mmCIF file of C-alpha atoms and ligand atoms in Angstrom:
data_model
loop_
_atom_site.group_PDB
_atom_site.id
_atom_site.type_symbol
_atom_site.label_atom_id
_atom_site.label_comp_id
_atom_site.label_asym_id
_atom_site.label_seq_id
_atom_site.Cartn_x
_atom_site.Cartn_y
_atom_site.Cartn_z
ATOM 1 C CA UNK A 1 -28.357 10.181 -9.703
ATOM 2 C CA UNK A 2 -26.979 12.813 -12.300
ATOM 3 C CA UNK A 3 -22.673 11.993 -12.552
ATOM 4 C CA UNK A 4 -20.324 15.046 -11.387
ATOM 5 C CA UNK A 5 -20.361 18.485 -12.906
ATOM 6 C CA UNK A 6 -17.601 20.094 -12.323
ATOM 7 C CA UNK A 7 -18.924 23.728 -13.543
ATOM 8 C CA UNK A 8 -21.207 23.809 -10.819
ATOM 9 C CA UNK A 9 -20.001 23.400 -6.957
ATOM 10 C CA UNK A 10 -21.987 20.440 -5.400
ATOM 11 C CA UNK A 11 -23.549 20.676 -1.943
ATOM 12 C CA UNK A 12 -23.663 16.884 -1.821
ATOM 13 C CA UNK A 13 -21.226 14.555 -2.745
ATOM 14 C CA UNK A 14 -21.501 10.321 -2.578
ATOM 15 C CA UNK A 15 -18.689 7.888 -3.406
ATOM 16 C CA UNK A 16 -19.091 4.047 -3.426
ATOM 17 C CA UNK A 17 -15.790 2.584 -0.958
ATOM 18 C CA UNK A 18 -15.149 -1.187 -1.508
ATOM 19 C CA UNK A 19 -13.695 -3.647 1.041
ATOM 20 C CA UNK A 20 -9.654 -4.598 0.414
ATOM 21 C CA UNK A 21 -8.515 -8.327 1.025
ATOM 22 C CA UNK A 22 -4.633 -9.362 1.497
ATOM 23 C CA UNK A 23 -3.504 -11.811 -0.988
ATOM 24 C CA UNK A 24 -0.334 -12.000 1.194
ATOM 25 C CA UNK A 25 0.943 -10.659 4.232
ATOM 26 C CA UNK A 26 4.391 -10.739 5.352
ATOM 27 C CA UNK A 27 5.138 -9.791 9.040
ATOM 28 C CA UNK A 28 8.188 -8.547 10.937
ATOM 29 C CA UNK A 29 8.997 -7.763 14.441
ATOM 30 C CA UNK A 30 7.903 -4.855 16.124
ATOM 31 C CA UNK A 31 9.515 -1.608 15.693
ATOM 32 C CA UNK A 32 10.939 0.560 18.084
ATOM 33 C CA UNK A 33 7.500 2.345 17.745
ATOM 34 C CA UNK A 34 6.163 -0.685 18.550
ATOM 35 C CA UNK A 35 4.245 -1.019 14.455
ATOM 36 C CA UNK A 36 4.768 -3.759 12.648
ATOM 37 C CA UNK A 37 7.258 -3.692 9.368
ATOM 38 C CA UNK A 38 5.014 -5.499 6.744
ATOM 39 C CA UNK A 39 4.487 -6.275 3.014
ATOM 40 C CA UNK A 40 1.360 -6.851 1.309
ATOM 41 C CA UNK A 41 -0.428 -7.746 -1.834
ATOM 42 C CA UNK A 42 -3.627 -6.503 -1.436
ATOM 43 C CA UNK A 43 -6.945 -5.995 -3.858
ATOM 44 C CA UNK A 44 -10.055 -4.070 -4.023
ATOM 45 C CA UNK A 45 -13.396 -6.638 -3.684
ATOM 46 C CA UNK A 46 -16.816 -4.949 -4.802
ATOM 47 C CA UNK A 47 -17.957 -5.184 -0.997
ATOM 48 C CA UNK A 48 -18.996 -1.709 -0.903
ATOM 49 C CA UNK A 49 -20.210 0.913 1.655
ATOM 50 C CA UNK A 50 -21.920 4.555 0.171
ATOM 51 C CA UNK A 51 -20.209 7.473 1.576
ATOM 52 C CA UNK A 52 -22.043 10.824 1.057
ATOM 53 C CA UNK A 53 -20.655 13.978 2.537
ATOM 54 C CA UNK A 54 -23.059 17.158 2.092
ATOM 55 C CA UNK A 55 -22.553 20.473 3.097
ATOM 56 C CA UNK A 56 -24.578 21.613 6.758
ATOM 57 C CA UNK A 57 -25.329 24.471 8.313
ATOM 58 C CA UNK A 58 -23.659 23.723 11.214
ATOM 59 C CA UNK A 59 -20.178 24.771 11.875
ATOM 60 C CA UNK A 60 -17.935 21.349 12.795
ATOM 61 C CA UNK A 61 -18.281 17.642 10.747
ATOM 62 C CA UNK A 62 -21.588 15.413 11.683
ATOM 63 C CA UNK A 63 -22.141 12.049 11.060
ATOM 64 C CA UNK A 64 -25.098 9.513 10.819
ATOM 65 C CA UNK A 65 -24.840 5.785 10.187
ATOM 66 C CA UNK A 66 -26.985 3.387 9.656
ATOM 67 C CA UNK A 67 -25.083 0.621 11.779
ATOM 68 C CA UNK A 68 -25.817 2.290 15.210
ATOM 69 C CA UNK A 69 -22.550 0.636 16.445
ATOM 70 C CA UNK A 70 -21.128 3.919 14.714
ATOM 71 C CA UNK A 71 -20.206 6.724 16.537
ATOM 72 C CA UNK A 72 -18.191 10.149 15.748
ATOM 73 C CA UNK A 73 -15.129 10.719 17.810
ATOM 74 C CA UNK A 74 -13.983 7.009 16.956
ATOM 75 C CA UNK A 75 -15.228 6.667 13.312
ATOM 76 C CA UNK A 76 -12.458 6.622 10.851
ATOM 77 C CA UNK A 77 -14.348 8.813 8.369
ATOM 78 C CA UNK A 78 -15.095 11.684 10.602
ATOM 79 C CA UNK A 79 -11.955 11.920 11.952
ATOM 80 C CA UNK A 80 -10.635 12.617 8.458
ATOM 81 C CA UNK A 81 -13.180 15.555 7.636
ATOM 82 C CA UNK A 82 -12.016 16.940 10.613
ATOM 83 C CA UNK A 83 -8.400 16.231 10.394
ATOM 84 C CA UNK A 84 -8.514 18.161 6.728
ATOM 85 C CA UNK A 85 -10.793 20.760 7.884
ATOM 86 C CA UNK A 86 -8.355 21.510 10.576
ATOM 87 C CA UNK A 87 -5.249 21.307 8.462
ATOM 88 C CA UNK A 88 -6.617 23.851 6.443
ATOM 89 C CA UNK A 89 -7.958 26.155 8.557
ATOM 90 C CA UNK A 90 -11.693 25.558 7.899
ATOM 91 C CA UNK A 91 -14.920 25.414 10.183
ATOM 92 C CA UNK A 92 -16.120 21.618 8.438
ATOM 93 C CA UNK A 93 -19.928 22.534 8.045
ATOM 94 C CA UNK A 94 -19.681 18.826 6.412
ATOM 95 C CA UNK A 95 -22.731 16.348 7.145
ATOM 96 C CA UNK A 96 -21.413 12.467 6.720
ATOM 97 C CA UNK A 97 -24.131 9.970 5.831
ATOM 98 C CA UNK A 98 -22.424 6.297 5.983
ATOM 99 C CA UNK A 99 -24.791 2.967 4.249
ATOM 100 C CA UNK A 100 -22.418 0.293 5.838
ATOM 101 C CA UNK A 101 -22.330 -3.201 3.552
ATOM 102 C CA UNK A 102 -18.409 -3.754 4.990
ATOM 103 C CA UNK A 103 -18.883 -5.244 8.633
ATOM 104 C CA UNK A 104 -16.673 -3.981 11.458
ATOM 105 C CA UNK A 105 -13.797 -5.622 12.544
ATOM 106 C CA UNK A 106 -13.600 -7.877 9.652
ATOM 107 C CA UNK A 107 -10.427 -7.696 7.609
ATOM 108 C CA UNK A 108 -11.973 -6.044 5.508
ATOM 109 C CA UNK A 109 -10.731 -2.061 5.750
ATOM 110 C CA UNK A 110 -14.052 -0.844 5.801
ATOM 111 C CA UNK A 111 -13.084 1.897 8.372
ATOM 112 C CA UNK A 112 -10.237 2.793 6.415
ATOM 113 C CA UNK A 113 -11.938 3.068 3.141
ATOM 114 C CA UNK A 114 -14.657 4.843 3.870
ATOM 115 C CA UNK A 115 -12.073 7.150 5.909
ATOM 116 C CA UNK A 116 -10.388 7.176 1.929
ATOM 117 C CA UNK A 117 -14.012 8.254 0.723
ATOM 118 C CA UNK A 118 -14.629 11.189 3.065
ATOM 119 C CA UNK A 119 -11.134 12.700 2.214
ATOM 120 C CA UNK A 120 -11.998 12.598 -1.266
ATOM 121 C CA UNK A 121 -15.423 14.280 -1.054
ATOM 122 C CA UNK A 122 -14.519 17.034 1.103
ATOM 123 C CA UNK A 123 -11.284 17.529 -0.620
ATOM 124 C CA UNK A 124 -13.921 18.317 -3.945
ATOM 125 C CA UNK A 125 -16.764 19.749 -1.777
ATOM 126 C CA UNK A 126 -14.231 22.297 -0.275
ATOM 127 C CA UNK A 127 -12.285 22.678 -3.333
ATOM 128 C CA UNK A 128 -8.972 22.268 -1.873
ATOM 129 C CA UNK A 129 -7.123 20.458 -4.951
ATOM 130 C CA UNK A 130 -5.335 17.979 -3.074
ATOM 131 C CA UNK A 131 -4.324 14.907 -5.631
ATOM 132 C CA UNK A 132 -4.347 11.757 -3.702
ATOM 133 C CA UNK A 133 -1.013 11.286 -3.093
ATOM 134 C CA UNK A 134 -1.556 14.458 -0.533
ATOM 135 C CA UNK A 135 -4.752 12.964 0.592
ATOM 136 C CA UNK A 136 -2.862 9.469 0.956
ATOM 137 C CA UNK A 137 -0.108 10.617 3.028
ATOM 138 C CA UNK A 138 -2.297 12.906 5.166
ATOM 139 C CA UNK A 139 -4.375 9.162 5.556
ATOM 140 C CA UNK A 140 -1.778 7.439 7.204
ATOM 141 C CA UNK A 141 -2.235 9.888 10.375
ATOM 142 C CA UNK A 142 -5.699 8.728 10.161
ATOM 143 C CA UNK A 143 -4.402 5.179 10.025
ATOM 144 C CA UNK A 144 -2.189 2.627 8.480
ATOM 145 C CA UNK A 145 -4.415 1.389 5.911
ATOM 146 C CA UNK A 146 -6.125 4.770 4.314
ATOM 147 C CA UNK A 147 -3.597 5.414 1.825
ATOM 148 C CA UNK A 148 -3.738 1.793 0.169
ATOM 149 C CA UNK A 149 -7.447 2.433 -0.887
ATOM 150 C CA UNK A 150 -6.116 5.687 -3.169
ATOM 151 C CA UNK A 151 -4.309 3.087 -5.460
ATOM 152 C CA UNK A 152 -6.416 0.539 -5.854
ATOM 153 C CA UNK A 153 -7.343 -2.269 -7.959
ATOM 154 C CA UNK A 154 -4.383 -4.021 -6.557
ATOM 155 C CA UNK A 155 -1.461 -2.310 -4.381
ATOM 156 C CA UNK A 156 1.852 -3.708 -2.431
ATOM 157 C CA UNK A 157 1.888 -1.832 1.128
ATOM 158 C CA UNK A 158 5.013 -1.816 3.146
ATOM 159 C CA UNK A 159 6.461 -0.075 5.687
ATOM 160 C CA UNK A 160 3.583 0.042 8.495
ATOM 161 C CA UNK A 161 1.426 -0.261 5.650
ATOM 162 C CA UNK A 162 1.071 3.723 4.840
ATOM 163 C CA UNK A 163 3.819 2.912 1.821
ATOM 164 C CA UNK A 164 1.688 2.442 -1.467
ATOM 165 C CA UNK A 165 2.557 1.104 -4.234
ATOM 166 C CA UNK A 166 0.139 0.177 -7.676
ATOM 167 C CA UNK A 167 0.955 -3.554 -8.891
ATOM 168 C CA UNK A 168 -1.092 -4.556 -11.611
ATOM 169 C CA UNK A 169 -2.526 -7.860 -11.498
ATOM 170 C CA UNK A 170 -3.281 -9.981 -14.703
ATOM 171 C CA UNK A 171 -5.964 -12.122 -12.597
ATOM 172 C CA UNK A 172 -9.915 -11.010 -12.363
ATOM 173 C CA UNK A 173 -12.067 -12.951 -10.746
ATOM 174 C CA UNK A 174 -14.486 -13.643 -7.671
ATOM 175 C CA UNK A 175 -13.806 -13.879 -3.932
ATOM 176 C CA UNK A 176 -16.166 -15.537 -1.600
ATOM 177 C CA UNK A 177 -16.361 -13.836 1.360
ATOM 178 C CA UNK A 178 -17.110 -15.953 4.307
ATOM 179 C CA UNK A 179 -18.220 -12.886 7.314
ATOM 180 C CA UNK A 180 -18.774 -14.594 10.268
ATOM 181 C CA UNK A 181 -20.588 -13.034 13.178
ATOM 182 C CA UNK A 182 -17.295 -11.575 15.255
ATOM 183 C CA UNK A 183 -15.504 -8.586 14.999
ATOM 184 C CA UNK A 184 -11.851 -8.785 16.053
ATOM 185 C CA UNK A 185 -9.327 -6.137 17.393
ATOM 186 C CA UNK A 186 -6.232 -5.548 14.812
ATOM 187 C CA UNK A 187 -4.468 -4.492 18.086
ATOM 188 C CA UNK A 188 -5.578 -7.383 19.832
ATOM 189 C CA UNK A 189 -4.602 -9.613 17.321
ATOM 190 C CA UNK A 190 -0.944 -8.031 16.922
ATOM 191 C CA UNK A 191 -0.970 -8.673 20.605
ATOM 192 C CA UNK A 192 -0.921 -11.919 20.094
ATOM 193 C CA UNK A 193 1.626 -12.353 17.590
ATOM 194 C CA UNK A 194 4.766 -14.512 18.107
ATOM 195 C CA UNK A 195 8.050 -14.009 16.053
ATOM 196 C CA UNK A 196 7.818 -17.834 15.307
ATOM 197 C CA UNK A 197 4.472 -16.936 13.405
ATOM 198 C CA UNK A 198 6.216 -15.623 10.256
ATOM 199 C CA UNK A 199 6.264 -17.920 7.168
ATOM 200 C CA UNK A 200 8.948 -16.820 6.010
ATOM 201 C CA UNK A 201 8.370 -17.362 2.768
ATOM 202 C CA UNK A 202 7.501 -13.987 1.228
ATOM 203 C CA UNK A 203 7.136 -15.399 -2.290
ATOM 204 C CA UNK A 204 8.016 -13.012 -5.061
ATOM 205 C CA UNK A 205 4.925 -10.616 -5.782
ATOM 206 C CA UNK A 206 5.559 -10.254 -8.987
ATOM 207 C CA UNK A 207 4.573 -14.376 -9.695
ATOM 208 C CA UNK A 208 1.394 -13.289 -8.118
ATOM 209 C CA UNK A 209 1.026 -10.907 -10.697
ATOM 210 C CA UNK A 210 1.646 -12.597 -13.894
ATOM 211 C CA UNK A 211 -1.048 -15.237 -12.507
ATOM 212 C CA UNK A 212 -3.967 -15.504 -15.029
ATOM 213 C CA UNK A 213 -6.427 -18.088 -12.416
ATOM 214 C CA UNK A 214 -7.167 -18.761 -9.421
ATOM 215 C CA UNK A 215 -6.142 -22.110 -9.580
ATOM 216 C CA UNK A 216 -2.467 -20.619 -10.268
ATOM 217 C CA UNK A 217 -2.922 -18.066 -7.715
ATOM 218 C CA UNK A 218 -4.342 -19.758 -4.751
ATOM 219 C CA UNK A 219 -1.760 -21.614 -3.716
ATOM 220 C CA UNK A 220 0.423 -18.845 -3.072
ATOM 221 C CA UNK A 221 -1.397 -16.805 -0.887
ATOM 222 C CA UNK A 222 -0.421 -16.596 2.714
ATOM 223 C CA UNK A 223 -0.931 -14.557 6.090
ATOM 224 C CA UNK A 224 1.774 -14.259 8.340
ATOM 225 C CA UNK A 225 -0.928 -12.608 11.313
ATOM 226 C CA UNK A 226 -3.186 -15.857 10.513
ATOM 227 C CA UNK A 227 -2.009 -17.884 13.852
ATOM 228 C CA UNK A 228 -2.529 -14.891 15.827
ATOM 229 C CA UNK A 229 -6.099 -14.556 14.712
ATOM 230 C CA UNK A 230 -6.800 -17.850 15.430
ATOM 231 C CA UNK A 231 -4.751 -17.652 19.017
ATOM 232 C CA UNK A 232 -7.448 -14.563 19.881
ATOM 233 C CA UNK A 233 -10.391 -16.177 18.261
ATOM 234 C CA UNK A 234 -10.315 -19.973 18.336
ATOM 235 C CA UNK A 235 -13.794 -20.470 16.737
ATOM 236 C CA UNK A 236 -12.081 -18.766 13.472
ATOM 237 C CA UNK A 237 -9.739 -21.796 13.222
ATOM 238 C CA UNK A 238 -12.628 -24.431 14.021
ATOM 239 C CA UNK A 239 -14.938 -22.384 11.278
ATOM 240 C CA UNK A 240 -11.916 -22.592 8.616
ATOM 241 C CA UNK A 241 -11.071 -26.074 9.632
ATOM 242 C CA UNK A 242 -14.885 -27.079 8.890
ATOM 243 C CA UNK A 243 -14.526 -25.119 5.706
ATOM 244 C CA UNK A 244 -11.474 -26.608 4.373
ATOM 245 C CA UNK A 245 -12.605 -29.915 4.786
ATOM 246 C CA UNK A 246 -16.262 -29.011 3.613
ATOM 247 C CA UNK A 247 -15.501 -27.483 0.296
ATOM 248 C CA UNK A 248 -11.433 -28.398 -0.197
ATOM 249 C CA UNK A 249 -8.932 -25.646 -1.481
ATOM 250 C CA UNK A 250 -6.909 -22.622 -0.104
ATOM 251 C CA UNK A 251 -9.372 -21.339 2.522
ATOM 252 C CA UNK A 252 -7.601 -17.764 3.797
ATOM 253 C CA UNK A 253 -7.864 -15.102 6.692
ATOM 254 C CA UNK A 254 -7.744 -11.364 5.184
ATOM 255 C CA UNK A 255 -5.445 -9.032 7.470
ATOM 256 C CA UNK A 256 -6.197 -9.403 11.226
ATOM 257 C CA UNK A 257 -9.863 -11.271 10.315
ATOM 258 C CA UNK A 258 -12.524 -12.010 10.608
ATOM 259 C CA UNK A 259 -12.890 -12.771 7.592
ATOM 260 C CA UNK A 260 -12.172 -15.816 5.462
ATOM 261 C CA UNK A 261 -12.073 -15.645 1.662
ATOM 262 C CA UNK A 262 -11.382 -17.984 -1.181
ATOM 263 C CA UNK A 263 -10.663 -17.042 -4.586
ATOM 264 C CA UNK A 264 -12.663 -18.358 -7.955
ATOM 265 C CA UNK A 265 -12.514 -17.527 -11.424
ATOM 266 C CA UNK A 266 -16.196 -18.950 -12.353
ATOM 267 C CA UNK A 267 -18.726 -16.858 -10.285
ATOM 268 C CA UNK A 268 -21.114 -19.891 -10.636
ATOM 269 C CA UNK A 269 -19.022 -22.286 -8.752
ATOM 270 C CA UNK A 270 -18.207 -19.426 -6.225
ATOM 271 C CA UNK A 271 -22.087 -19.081 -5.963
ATOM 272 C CA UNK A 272 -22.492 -22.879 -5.228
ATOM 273 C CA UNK A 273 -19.316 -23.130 -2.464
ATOM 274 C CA UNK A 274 -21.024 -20.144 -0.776
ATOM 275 C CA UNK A 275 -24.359 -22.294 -0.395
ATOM 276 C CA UNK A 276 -22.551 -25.663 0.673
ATOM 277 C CA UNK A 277 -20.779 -23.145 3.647
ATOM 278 C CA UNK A 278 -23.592 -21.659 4.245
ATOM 279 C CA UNK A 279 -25.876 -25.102 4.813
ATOM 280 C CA UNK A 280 -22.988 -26.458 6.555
ATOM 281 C CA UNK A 281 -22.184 -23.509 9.343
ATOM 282 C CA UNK A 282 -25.357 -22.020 10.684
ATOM 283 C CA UNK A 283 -25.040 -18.346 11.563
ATOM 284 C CA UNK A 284 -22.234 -17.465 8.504
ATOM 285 C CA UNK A 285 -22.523 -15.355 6.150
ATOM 286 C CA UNK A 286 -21.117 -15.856 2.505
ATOM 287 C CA UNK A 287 -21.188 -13.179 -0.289
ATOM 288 C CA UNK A 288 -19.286 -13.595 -3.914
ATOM 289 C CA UNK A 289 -18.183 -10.584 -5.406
ATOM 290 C CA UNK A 290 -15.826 -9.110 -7.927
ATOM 291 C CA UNK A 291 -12.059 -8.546 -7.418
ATOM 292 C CA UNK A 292 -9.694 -6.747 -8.199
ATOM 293 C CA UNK A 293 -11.958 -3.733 -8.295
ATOM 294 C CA UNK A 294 -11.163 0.263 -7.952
ATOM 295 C CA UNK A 295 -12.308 3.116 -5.395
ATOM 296 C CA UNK A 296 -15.147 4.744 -7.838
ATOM 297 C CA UNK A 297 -15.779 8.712 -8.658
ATOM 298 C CA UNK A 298 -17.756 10.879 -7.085
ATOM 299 C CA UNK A 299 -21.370 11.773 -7.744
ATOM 300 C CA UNK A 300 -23.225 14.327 -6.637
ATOM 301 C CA UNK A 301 -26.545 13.858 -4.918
ATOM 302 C CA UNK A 302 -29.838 15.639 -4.412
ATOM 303 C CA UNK A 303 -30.355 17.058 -1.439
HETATM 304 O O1 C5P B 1 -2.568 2.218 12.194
HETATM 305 P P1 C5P B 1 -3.794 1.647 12.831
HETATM 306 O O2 C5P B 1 -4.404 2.563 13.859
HETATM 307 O O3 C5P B 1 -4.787 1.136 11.862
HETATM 308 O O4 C5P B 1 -3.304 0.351 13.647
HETATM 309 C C1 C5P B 1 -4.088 -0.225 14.667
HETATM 310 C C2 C5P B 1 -3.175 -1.015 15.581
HETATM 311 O O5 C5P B 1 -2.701 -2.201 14.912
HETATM 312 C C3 C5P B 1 -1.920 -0.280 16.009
HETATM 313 O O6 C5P B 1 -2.124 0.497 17.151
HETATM 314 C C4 C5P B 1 -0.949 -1.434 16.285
HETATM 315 O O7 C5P B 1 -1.222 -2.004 17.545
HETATM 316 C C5 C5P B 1 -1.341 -2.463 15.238
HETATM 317 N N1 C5P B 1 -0.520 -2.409 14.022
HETATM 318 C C6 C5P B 1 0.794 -2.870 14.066
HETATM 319 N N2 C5P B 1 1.559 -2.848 12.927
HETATM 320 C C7 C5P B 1 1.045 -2.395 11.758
HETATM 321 C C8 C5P B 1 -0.277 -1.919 11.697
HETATM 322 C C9 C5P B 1 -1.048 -1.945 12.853
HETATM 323 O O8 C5P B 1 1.285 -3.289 15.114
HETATM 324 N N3 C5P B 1 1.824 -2.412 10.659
#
């Protein structure tokens, strides 16, 4: 797969888009809009799904998938090439080829960064220019958590979670990834929110930074939304109840779920906590990968 070169305009473009956990996640009240004011630490994880957009024949924005649960019209990443194609006054011609690794209504922003992914390919394929603060804000009409995956390794979000800001971290490490087998409704699970749910204990980010291990880290991680996911899905809070006890230590929900993760800074003990869940809760699936990782750059593709 020959890397980028720029002297030549590509007809196919591809672009690796990693999966996003929440360190922390503060929650307010509803707006008047009816969004929720939040504040988030949150981190790339090398969970990744391969985005290629190449140029087509056919006037308007295509898409194939191999999860068949996929469909344009409601996928995030469509709706972006045609959001920019329309912004700027162009027919699309754009054909969007999605390899899903990030399951669907996990936590996990796969949606949104693949969404991330398609801006920046046909921003290059289409030569528009746009830097990715452009591409970030035009994200947030795409949805809330687009823009975060332009400033990755690790980001604080605020606002509805469209406000981006970098925050280096001095921790790398591993995350298990526990994905069980449900998908879960951020709208659902906002539904189900109660203003008693908050914490209220919004530690100071910047501790979390200065954190060298996981060990030091761990403890402070929190979810304010995490008794709302477990209110819509009570099997979460029996799986992370059999986890805790199973394997000790901070066991955590990412966003609105489903997933669980717990962080590690020795991949081999990761490796083994991931087999003990494993054995111990038929039907889960574990995976240990790196974090805090970056979007990548594009590369072009043969056609
Ligand atoms: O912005 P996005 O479309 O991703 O949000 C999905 C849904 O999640 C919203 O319609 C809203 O119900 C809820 N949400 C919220 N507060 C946020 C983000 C999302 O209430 N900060």
């Amino acid at each position: 797969m020959p890397t980028l070169d720029l002297s030549v305009r590509p007809r196919a473009l591809s672009l690796s888009a990693p999966a996003k956990i929440n360190l922390t996640l503060a929650v307010s009240d509803p707006r008047e809009d009816g969004y929720h004011e939040l504040r988030s630490l949150v981190v790339g994880v090398d969970l990744r799904d391969a985005v290629t957009c190449a140029v087509g024949a056919d006037v308007g924005v295509g898409l194939e998938c191999d999860d068949t649960a996929i469909k344009p019209g409601t996928n995030l990443a469509w709706i972006a090439a045609k959001l920019l194609a329309g912004r700027y006054g162009l027919d699309g011609r754009v054909r969007i080829a999605l390899r899903k690794r990030i399951p669907l209504g996990a936590g996990l922003g796969g949606g949104s960064s693949d969404a991330a992914a398609a801006f920046r390919l046909c921003n290059e394929l289409w030569s528009l220019g746009l830097n990715d603060n452009v591409l970030a804000e035009i994200g947030a009409e795409v949805g809330s958590d687009v823009p975060l995956f332009f400033s990755l390794p690790s980001a604080v979000i605020t606002g509805r979670g469209e406000r981006v800001e970098r925050m280096a971290l001095r921790w790398t490490g591993w995350a298990l990834l526990v994905l069980p087998k449900v998908s879960i409704s951020t709208r659902d699970v906002y539904a189900c929110r109660r203003s008693a749910d908050a914490a209220g204990d919004d530690v100071e980010l910047t501790t979390l930074g200065r954190c060298t291990s996981a060990r030091e880290l761990s403890p402070l991680l929190f979810n304010d939304l995490e008794p709302a996911v477990f209110r819509a899905c009570p099997e979460l809070k029996n799986l992370r109840d059999v986890i805790q006890a199973r394997v000790g230590g901070v066991v955590r929900v990412t966003g609105s779920g489903s997933t669980l993760f717990q962080l590690f800074d020795d991949y081999e003990r990761a490796a083994t906590t991931a087999r003990t869940i494993e054995q111990s809760c038929p039907g889960v699936a574990t995976c240990v990968v790196r974090a805090p990782v970056s979007c990548g750059d594009p590369v072009s593709e043969e056609l």
